[in-house]
Amino acid sequence: MFQIIFLCSLLCALLTIYILVGKKDALKSYADYLLSFYVLFMSWNVVMYLLLYYAWIIEVPYLFKTAAPLAFLVPPFGYFYTRAVLYNERKFTINDVWHFIPFIIVTINYVPFFFMPDNEKKQIVQAVINNLDLSYQYNVGPISEANLFIMRMVQICLYTFFQWKLIIKYKKQNEVPVIENQIKLVIDWLKIFAWTCSAYIFAFIVLFTLVIFKISVFNNGGFVNLIPLIFIVSSFFLISTYLLTHPEVLNGLPFVKYKAFDSKLMEDEFNQVPFIEENYSVQIAQIQAYFDDSKPYLNKNLSLNQVAVALNMSPRELSYILNNYLECRFTEYVNQYRIQYIIDNYNTSKFENYTIESIAFEAGFLSKSGFYKSFKKQHQMTPLEYFDKLVS
């Protein structure tokens, strides 16, 4: 049963990554990439678990232990993501490098195994398949698996603590009602995200107890042995599916800015106060003027990032304005202009020998089906019905 949930969660995780950074109209912010890597690292650990459980790993023994170093990237990336969302960060800083030290240490630890001859590696993998408890008992590097287990548990506890600290601190700093109301969506999501990270702590505590008392984790059917798996499966399932069921989290995050003012305590220093732009009329006029004058929608491959660059605006801010003030997604906004272009040019001499579909392609649509779907959504009728109605 747990394996089926893992498999379904894995498919949802891949779909989540696609929505975050794979779709043409995806925001692809720094935070989105961080979350994608977080989900990807978790997914690879799940893949390795399934390969071991079903003994498929024997066909690809060189993949054994590849998930172990990546597991040490999961907590840092969870922390990076939380920090990036709360403080609008756009890139790594030099101070973030030290967070990768555990990953580097563990990778070096497994280098002897990674370069081991295939026949020896296959023997180890076969032994682990025969007794899954060896997966955390058999040492294949200078650092014992027991010590690596303790390192990972300590790391998860530390990073989860700092995630919660970021969330609590941020909420205290933004108790102004206008801000507090608008950031509720993102805070609620980050709390859920932090709780899923916290679930791993409980799972590792139970696992650690089982290991200390030398109780088999995989070869014992007792309920206690299922507790870690329940926590891990539940948290992975929640992370993998939440953004699919709550897409507004990606589309409607408020764009919190920081206004600097002179510090009263020290000279040459500034304090920062968070605020949310309440009047976006200037930016909205700028967006509309750009689409009216430059007609970027005629570009079939137009992306949100391209428009943001042209407007000298953050992609996240542009997305926020479109979703919360113009009440549509980027693709919907672009297609509105494309459809209006088709309507305006349908009976002109320029397109007198064109079919409706041909004009649609000239307007920037990539496919006939996409054009018909967008047109019907906007006018509640097909293009032919619309133009027949105009004529009559």
GROMACS .gro file of C-alpha atoms in nm:
model
  392
    1MET     CA    1   0.000   0.000   0.000
    2PHE     CA    2   0.274   0.247   0.098
    3GLN     CA    3   0.461   0.167  -0.220
    4ILE     CA    4   0.154   0.255  -0.429
    5ILE     CA    5   0.118   0.588  -0.245
    6PHE     CA    6   0.489   0.653  -0.301
    7LEU     CA    7   0.449   0.581  -0.673
    8CYS     CA    8   0.145   0.810  -0.706
    9SER     CA    9   0.325   1.081  -0.509
   10LEU     CA   10   0.625   1.044  -0.737
   11LEU     CA   11   0.411   1.109  -1.044
   12CYS     CA   12   0.256   1.413  -0.873
   13ALA     CA   13   0.604   1.535  -0.778
   14LEU     CA   14   0.719   1.524  -1.140
   15LEU     CA   15   0.404   1.710  -1.246
   16THR     CA   16   0.469   1.971  -0.975
   17ILE     CA   17   0.824   2.025  -1.104
   18TYR     CA   18   0.687   2.065  -1.457
   19ILE     CA   19   0.434   2.327  -1.338
   20LEU     CA   20   0.704   2.513  -1.146
   21VAL     CA   21   0.975   2.534  -1.411
   22GLY     CA   22   0.873   2.331  -1.716
   23LYS     CA   23   0.559   2.500  -1.845
   24LYS     CA   24   0.597   2.775  -2.100
   25ASP     CA   25   0.406   3.025  -1.884
   26ALA     CA   26   0.569   2.916  -1.557
   27LEU     CA   27   0.703   3.200  -1.343
   28LYS     CA   28   1.039   3.020  -1.301
   29SER     CA   29   1.146   3.236  -1.011
   30TYR     CA   30   1.449   3.160  -0.795
   31ALA     CA   31   1.213   3.021  -0.527
   32ASP     CA   32   1.042   2.797  -0.786
   33TYR     CA   33   1.376   2.646  -0.888
   34LEU     CA   34   1.467   2.587  -0.522
   35LEU     CA   35   1.137   2.409  -0.458
   36SER     CA   36   1.181   2.206  -0.777
   37PHE     CA   37   1.522   2.085  -0.666
   38TYR     CA   38   1.383   2.010  -0.319
   39VAL     CA   39   1.108   1.793  -0.468
   40LEU     CA   40   1.354   1.636  -0.715
   41PHE     CA   41   1.599   1.533  -0.440
   42MET     CA   42   1.315   1.385  -0.235
   43SER     CA   43   1.182   1.206  -0.543
   44TRP     CA   44   1.519   1.047  -0.615
   45ASN     CA   45   1.528   0.908  -0.261
   46VAL     CA   46   1.181   0.762  -0.317
   47VAL     CA   47   1.293   0.611  -0.649
   48MET     CA   48   1.587   0.442  -0.473
   49TYR     CA   49   1.355   0.308  -0.202
   50LEU     CA   50   1.121   0.158  -0.463
   51LEU     CA   51   1.413   0.009  -0.658
   52LEU     CA   52   1.537  -0.155  -0.339
   53TYR     CA   53   1.194  -0.271  -0.223
   54TYR     CA   54   1.110  -0.439  -0.554
   55ALA     CA   55   1.472  -0.562  -0.603
   56TRP     CA   56   1.501  -0.373  -0.934
   57ILE     CA   57   1.821  -0.210  -0.811
   58ILE     CA   58   2.009  -0.529  -0.905
   59GLU     CA   59   1.964  -0.427  -1.270
   60VAL     CA   60   2.123  -0.086  -1.205
   61PRO     CA   61   2.365  -0.144  -0.913
   62TYR     CA   62   2.564   0.169  -1.001
   63LEU     CA   63   2.267   0.376  -0.877
   64PHE     CA   64   2.286   0.228  -0.527
   65LYS     CA   65   2.373   0.496  -0.267
   66THR     CA   66   2.336   0.781  -0.520
   67ALA     CA   67   2.042   0.911  -0.318
   68ALA     CA   68   2.240   0.925   0.008
   69PRO     CA   69   2.439   1.244  -0.069
   70LEU     CA   70   2.131   1.411  -0.223
   71ALA     CA   71   1.939   1.346   0.100
   72PHE     CA   72   2.176   1.594   0.266
   73LEU     CA   73   2.064   1.863   0.020
   74VAL     CA   74   1.694   1.832   0.106
   75PRO     CA   75   1.700   2.026   0.438
   76PRO     CA   76   1.918   2.314   0.306
   77PHE     CA   77   1.701   2.358  -0.003
   78GLY     CA   78   1.388   2.357   0.214
   79TYR     CA   79   1.544   2.636   0.419
   80PHE     CA   80   1.661   2.826   0.108
   81TYR     CA   81   1.312   2.803  -0.040
   82THR     CA   82   1.141   2.934   0.273
   83ARG     CA   83   1.387   3.223   0.296
   84ALA     CA   84   1.356   3.307  -0.075
   85VAL     CA   85   0.976   3.321  -0.064
   86LEU     CA   86   0.965   3.537   0.248
   87TYR     CA   87   1.235   3.783   0.148
   88ASN     CA   88   1.206   3.789  -0.233
   89GLU     CA   89   1.558   3.650  -0.279
   90ARG     CA   90   1.673   3.597  -0.637
   91LYS     CA   91   2.003   3.410  -0.612
   92PHE     CA   92   2.247   3.225  -0.388
   93THR     CA   93   2.492   3.427  -0.183
   94ILE     CA   94   2.851   3.343  -0.094
   95ASN     CA   95   2.737   3.273   0.264
   96ASP     CA   96   2.515   2.991   0.138
   97VAL     CA   97   2.813   2.780   0.029
   98TRP     CA   98   2.875   2.634   0.373
   99HIS     CA   99   2.530   2.471   0.364
  100PHE     CA  100   2.668   2.230   0.102
  101ILE     CA  101   2.948   2.098   0.326
  102PRO     CA  102   2.753   1.791   0.454
  103PHE     CA  103   2.663   1.698   0.095
  104ILE     CA  104   3.029   1.724  -0.011
  105ILE     CA  105   3.147   1.516   0.287
  106VAL     CA  106   2.893   1.239   0.222
  107THR     CA  107   2.970   1.237  -0.152
  108ILE     CA  108   3.343   1.195  -0.080
  109ASN     CA  109   3.257   0.919   0.168
  110TYR     CA  110   3.085   0.717  -0.106
  111VAL     CA  111   3.349   0.777  -0.377
  112PRO     CA  112   3.520   0.438  -0.308
  113PHE     CA  113   3.188   0.261  -0.357
  114PHE     CA  114   3.095   0.459  -0.669
  115PHE     CA  115   3.424   0.355  -0.834
  116MET     CA  116   3.408  -0.005  -0.711
  117PRO     CA  117   3.409  -0.277  -0.983
  118ASP     CA  118   3.059  -0.368  -1.098
  119ASN     CA  119   3.080  -0.731  -0.984
  120GLU     CA  120   3.171  -0.629  -0.626
  121LYS     CA  121   2.903  -0.363  -0.626
  122LYS     CA  122   2.647  -0.617  -0.744
  123GLN     CA  123   2.736  -0.853  -0.458
  124ILE     CA  124   2.674  -0.577  -0.204
  125VAL     CA  125   2.346  -0.481  -0.368
  126GLN     CA  126   2.230  -0.844  -0.374
  127ALA     CA  127   2.308  -0.877  -0.004
  128VAL     CA  128   2.104  -0.565   0.071
  129ILE     CA  129   1.812  -0.694  -0.138
  130ASN     CA  130   1.816  -1.017   0.064
  131ASN     CA  131   1.812  -0.818   0.388
  132LEU     CA  132   1.694  -0.458   0.353
  133ASP     CA  133   1.817  -0.378   0.704
  134LEU     CA  134   2.170  -0.388   0.560
  135SER     CA  135   2.087  -0.067   0.370
  136TYR     CA  136   2.156   0.126   0.690
  137GLN     CA  137   2.400  -0.124   0.848
  138TYR     CA  138   2.648  -0.214   0.573
  139ASN     CA  139   2.932   0.040   0.564
  140VAL     CA  140   3.064   0.120   0.216
  141GLY     CA  141   3.274   0.424   0.310
  142PRO     CA  142   3.502   0.559   0.585
  143ILE     CA  143   3.204   0.708   0.772
  144SER     CA  144   2.976   0.441   0.915
  145GLU     CA  145   2.610   0.432   0.813
  146ALA     CA  146   2.515   0.479   1.179
  147ASN     CA  147   2.710   0.805   1.197
  148LEU     CA  148   2.562   0.923   0.866
  149PHE     CA  149   2.218   0.846   1.006
  150ILE     CA  150   2.289   1.061   1.313
  151MET     CA  151   2.431   1.340   1.092
  152ARG     CA  152   2.116   1.344   0.883
  153MET     CA  153   1.886   1.346   1.185
  154VAL     CA  154   2.076   1.639   1.341
  155GLN     CA  155   2.074   1.824   1.008
  156ILE     CA  156   1.697   1.782   0.964
  157CYS     CA  157   1.632   1.905   1.319
  158LEU     CA  158   1.853   2.213   1.274
  159TYR     CA  159   1.713   2.321   0.939
  160THR     CA  160   1.352   2.259   1.041
  161PHE     CA  161   1.412   2.474   1.350
  162PHE     CA  162   1.552   2.757   1.134
  163GLN     CA  163   1.261   2.726   0.889
  164TRP     CA  164   1.011   2.775   1.169
  165LYS     CA  165   1.222   3.059   1.308
  166LEU     CA  166   1.209   3.237   0.970
  167ILE     CA  167   0.831   3.200   0.947
  168ILE     CA  168   0.763   3.315   1.304
  169LYS     CA  169   1.004   3.608   1.277
  170TYR     CA  170   0.857   3.719   0.945
  171LYS     CA  171   0.503   3.704   1.077
  172LYS     CA  172   0.596   3.920   1.377
  173GLN     CA  173   0.760   4.175   1.149
  174ASN     CA  174   0.452   4.199   0.928
  175GLU     CA  175   0.170   4.250   1.175
  176VAL     CA  176   0.044   4.559   0.991
  177PRO     CA  177  -0.313   4.455   0.891
  178VAL     CA  178  -0.281   4.537   0.519
  179ILE     CA  179   0.029   4.318   0.499
  180GLU     CA  180  -0.087   4.048   0.737
  181ASN     CA  181  -0.403   3.984   0.533
  182GLN     CA  182  -0.222   3.964   0.201
  183ILE     CA  183   0.060   3.736   0.316
  184LYS     CA  184  -0.174   3.483   0.481
  185LEU     CA  185  -0.171   3.263   0.172
  186VAL     CA  186   0.205   3.233   0.158
  187ILE     CA  187   0.242   3.192   0.536
  188ASP     CA  188  -0.017   2.912   0.543
  189TRP     CA  189   0.166   2.731   0.263
  190LEU     CA  190   0.506   2.772   0.429
  191LYS     CA  191   0.364   2.640   0.756
  192ILE     CA  192   0.242   2.328   0.577
  193PHE     CA  193   0.581   2.301   0.407
  194ALA     CA  194   0.757   2.331   0.745
  195TRP     CA  195   0.524   2.074   0.904
  196THR     CA  196   0.611   1.822   0.633
  197CYS     CA  197   0.978   1.881   0.714
  198SER     CA  198   0.897   1.837   1.084
  199ALA     CA  199   0.737   1.500   1.006
  200TYR     CA  200   1.079   1.371   0.903
  201ILE     CA  201   1.207   1.450   1.253
  202PHE     CA  202   0.946   1.221   1.411
  203ALA     CA  203   1.021   0.954   1.152
  204PHE     CA  204   1.394   0.969   1.224
  205ILE     CA  205   1.340   0.959   1.601
  206VAL     CA  206   1.145   0.634   1.566
  207LEU     CA  207   1.402   0.495   1.321
  208PHE     CA  208   1.684   0.590   1.557
  209THR     CA  209   1.506   0.415   1.845
  210LEU     CA  210   1.462   0.099   1.638
  211VAL     CA  211   1.829   0.102   1.538
  212ILE     CA  212   1.951   0.162   1.896
  213PHE     CA  213   1.747  -0.132   2.026
  214LYS     CA  214   1.853  -0.343   1.725
  215ILE     CA  215   1.497  -0.394   1.605
  216SER     CA  216   1.460  -0.473   1.236
  217VAL     CA  217   1.313  -0.183   1.040
  218PHE     CA  218   1.215  -0.378   0.728
  219ASN     CA  219   1.178  -0.738   0.845
  220ASN     CA  220   0.932  -0.680   1.127
  221GLY     CA  221   0.563  -0.633   1.056
  222GLY     CA  222   0.482  -0.452   1.382
  223PHE     CA  223   0.296  -0.121   1.391
  224VAL     CA  224   0.594   0.060   1.544
  225ASN     CA  225   0.796  -0.020   1.234
  226LEU     CA  226   0.528   0.140   1.016
  227ILE     CA  227   0.533   0.473   1.203
  228PRO     CA  228   0.841   0.618   1.022
  229LEU     CA  229   0.701   0.506   0.687
  230ILE     CA  230   0.363   0.666   0.765
  231PHE     CA  231   0.529   1.001   0.844
  232ILE     CA  232   0.756   0.990   0.539
  233VAL     CA  233   0.483   0.879   0.297
  234SER     CA  234   0.236   1.138   0.429
  235SER     CA  235   0.482   1.429   0.409
  236PHE     CA  236   0.602   1.337   0.059
  237PHE     CA  237   0.244   1.293  -0.062
  238LEU     CA  238   0.142   1.632   0.081
  239ILE     CA  239   0.439   1.815  -0.073
  240SER     CA  240   0.382   1.644  -0.409
  241THR     CA  241   0.011   1.718  -0.433
  242TYR     CA  242  -0.043   2.047  -0.250
  243LEU     CA  243   0.061   2.276  -0.535
  244LEU     CA  244  -0.149   2.072  -0.778
  245THR     CA  245  -0.460   2.125  -0.566
  246HIS     CA  246  -0.371   2.483  -0.463
  247PRO     CA  247  -0.228   2.650  -0.776
  248GLU     CA  248  -0.318   2.991  -0.635
  249VAL     CA  249  -0.013   2.954  -0.411
  250LEU     CA  250   0.204   2.993  -0.721
  251ASN     CA  251  -0.014   3.246  -0.900
  252GLY     CA  252  -0.109   3.482  -0.623
  253LEU     CA  253   0.176   3.531  -0.380
  254PRO     CA  254   0.188   3.895  -0.271
  255PHE     CA  255   0.492   4.094  -0.372
  256VAL     CA  256   0.627   4.233  -0.044
  257LYS     CA  257   0.880   4.513  -0.086
  258TYR     CA  258   1.105   4.683   0.166
  259LYS     CA  259   1.114   5.059   0.217
  260ALA     CA  260   1.437   5.197   0.365
  261PHE     CA  261   1.449   5.493   0.602
  262ASP     CA  262   1.722   5.653   0.809
  263SER     CA  263   1.795   5.484   1.138
  264LYS     CA  264   1.749   5.697   1.449
  265LEU     CA  265   2.003   5.492   1.640
  266MET     CA  266   2.312   5.510   1.422
  267GLU     CA  267   2.434   5.729   1.140
  268ASP     CA  268   2.489   5.587   0.791
  269GLU     CA  269   2.249   5.301   0.863
  270PHE     CA  270   1.900   5.224   0.743
  271ASN     CA  271   1.603   5.034   0.876
  272GLN     CA  272   1.372   4.844   0.643
  273VAL     CA  273   0.996   4.834   0.672
  274PRO     CA  274   0.796   4.581   0.467
  275PHE     CA  275   0.508   4.716   0.263
  276ILE     CA  276   0.281   4.609  -0.021
  277GLU     CA  277   0.207   4.836  -0.313
  278GLU     CA  278  -0.164   4.911  -0.286
  279ASN     CA  279  -0.201   5.109  -0.607
  280TYR     CA  280  -0.065   4.938  -0.919
  281SER     CA  281  -0.237   5.175  -1.164
  282VAL     CA  282   0.097   5.297  -1.304
  283GLN     CA  283   0.225   4.944  -1.361
  284ILE     CA  284  -0.108   4.831  -1.510
  285ALA     CA  285  -0.104   5.124  -1.752
  286GLN     CA  286   0.256   5.037  -1.840
  287ILE     CA  287   0.161   4.675  -1.914
  288GLN     CA  288  -0.139   4.773  -2.125
  289ALA     CA  289   0.057   5.036  -2.319
  290TYR     CA  290   0.330   4.783  -2.396
  291PHE     CA  291   0.080   4.531  -2.532
  292ASP     CA  292  -0.110   4.797  -2.729
  293ASP     CA  293   0.194   4.963  -2.884
  294SER     CA  294   0.456   4.688  -2.920
  295LYS     CA  295   0.218   4.396  -2.985
  296PRO     CA  296   0.445   4.137  -2.816
  297TYR     CA  297   0.160   3.884  -2.829
  298LEU     CA  298   0.233   3.828  -3.200
  299ASN     CA  299   0.541   3.636  -3.085
  300LYS     CA  300   0.435   3.271  -3.065
  301ASN     CA  301   0.698   3.199  -2.799
  302LEU     CA  302   0.629   3.500  -2.578
  303SER     CA  303   0.706   3.430  -2.211
  304LEU     CA  304   0.634   3.611  -1.887
  305ASN     CA  305   1.006   3.664  -1.831
  306GLN     CA  306   1.042   3.837  -2.170
  307VAL     CA  307   0.762   4.080  -2.088
  308ALA     CA  308   0.904   4.141  -1.740
  309VAL     CA  309   1.244   4.231  -1.889
  310ALA     CA  310   1.084   4.464  -2.145
  311LEU     CA  311   0.889   4.640  -1.868
  312ASN     CA  312   1.186   4.647  -1.629
  313MET     CA  313   0.973   4.464  -1.376
  314SER     CA  314   1.025   4.155  -1.160
  315PRO     CA  315   0.857   3.844  -1.313
  316ARG     CA  316   0.705   3.773  -0.974
  317GLU     CA  317   0.561   4.125  -0.948
  318LEU     CA  318   0.424   4.107  -1.303
  319SER     CA  319   0.261   3.773  -1.226
  320TYR     CA  320   0.113   3.912  -0.904
  321ILE     CA  321  -0.038   4.215  -1.083
  322LEU     CA  322  -0.190   4.001  -1.358
  323ASN     CA  323  -0.342   3.749  -1.118
  324ASN     CA  324  -0.465   3.984  -0.847
  325TYR     CA  325  -0.551   4.307  -1.031
  326LEU     CA  326  -0.625   4.201  -1.389
  327GLU     CA  327  -0.762   3.869  -1.261
  328CYS     CA  328  -0.609   3.642  -1.522
  329ARG     CA  329  -0.300   3.434  -1.579
  330PHE     CA  330  -0.027   3.546  -1.815
  331THR     CA  331  -0.136   3.315  -2.099
  332GLU     CA  332  -0.497   3.427  -2.063
  333TYR     CA  333  -0.394   3.792  -2.075
  334VAL     CA  334  -0.184   3.739  -2.388
  335ASN     CA  335  -0.457   3.538  -2.559
  336GLN     CA  336  -0.710   3.817  -2.496
  337TYR     CA  337  -0.495   4.047  -2.709
  338ARG     CA  338  -0.447   3.778  -2.974
  339ILE     CA  339  -0.821   3.720  -3.001
  340GLN     CA  340  -0.890   4.092  -3.024
  341TYR     CA  341  -0.625   4.116  -3.298
  342ILE     CA  342  -0.808   3.844  -3.493
  343ILE     CA  343  -1.145   4.019  -3.450
  344ASP     CA  344  -1.001   4.355  -3.557
  345ASN     CA  345  -0.833   4.211  -3.866
  346TYR     CA  346  -1.083   3.947  -3.978
  347ASN     CA  347  -1.238   4.153  -4.259
  348THR     CA  348  -0.938   4.367  -4.351
  349SER     CA  349  -0.768   4.357  -4.691
  350LYS     CA  350  -0.447   4.234  -4.530
  351PHE     CA  351  -0.609   3.902  -4.439
  352GLU     CA  352  -0.883   3.876  -4.703
  353ASN     CA  353  -0.743   3.547  -4.837
  354TYR     CA  354  -0.676   3.400  -4.491
  355THR     CA  355  -0.887   3.148  -4.303
  356ILE     CA  356  -0.971   3.217  -3.938
  357GLU     CA  357  -0.711   2.959  -3.834
  358SER     CA  358  -0.444   3.124  -4.049
  359ILE     CA  359  -0.512   3.462  -3.888
  360ALA     CA  360  -0.493   3.291  -3.548
  361PHE     CA  361  -0.143   3.166  -3.629
  362GLU     CA  362  -0.046   3.517  -3.741
  363ALA     CA  363  -0.182   3.648  -3.410
  364GLY     CA  364   0.056   3.426  -3.215
  365PHE     CA  365  -0.142   3.110  -3.143
  366LEU     CA  366   0.062   2.792  -3.168
  367SER     CA  367  -0.223   2.552  -3.244
  368LYS     CA  368  -0.575   2.544  -3.380
  369SER     CA  369  -0.707   2.371  -3.067
  370GLY     CA  370  -0.546   2.631  -2.840
  371PHE     CA  371  -0.705   2.911  -3.041
  372TYR     CA  372  -1.054   2.757  -3.036
  373LYS     CA  373  -1.032   2.681  -2.664
  374SER     CA  374  -0.924   3.036  -2.577
  375PHE     CA  375  -1.182   3.197  -2.807
  376LYS     CA  376  -1.468   2.991  -2.666
  377LYS     CA  377  -1.357   3.064  -2.310
  378GLN     CA  378  -1.358   3.439  -2.378
  379HIS     CA  379  -1.674   3.468  -2.591
  380GLN     CA  380  -1.871   3.152  -2.493
  381MET     CA  381  -1.900   3.055  -2.861
  382THR     CA  382  -1.680   2.929  -3.143
  383PRO     CA  383  -1.506   3.176  -3.381
  384LEU     CA  384  -1.739   3.079  -3.668
  385GLU     CA  385  -2.048   3.136  -3.453
  386TYR     CA  386  -1.908   3.471  -3.338
  387PHE     CA  387  -1.837   3.604  -3.688
  388ASP     CA  388  -2.165   3.468  -3.829
  389LYS     CA  389  -2.343   3.657  -3.553
  390LEU     CA  390  -2.156   3.975  -3.645
  391VAL     CA  391  -2.259   3.945  -4.010
  392SER     CA  392  -2.623   3.880  -3.928
   0.00000   0.00000   0.00000
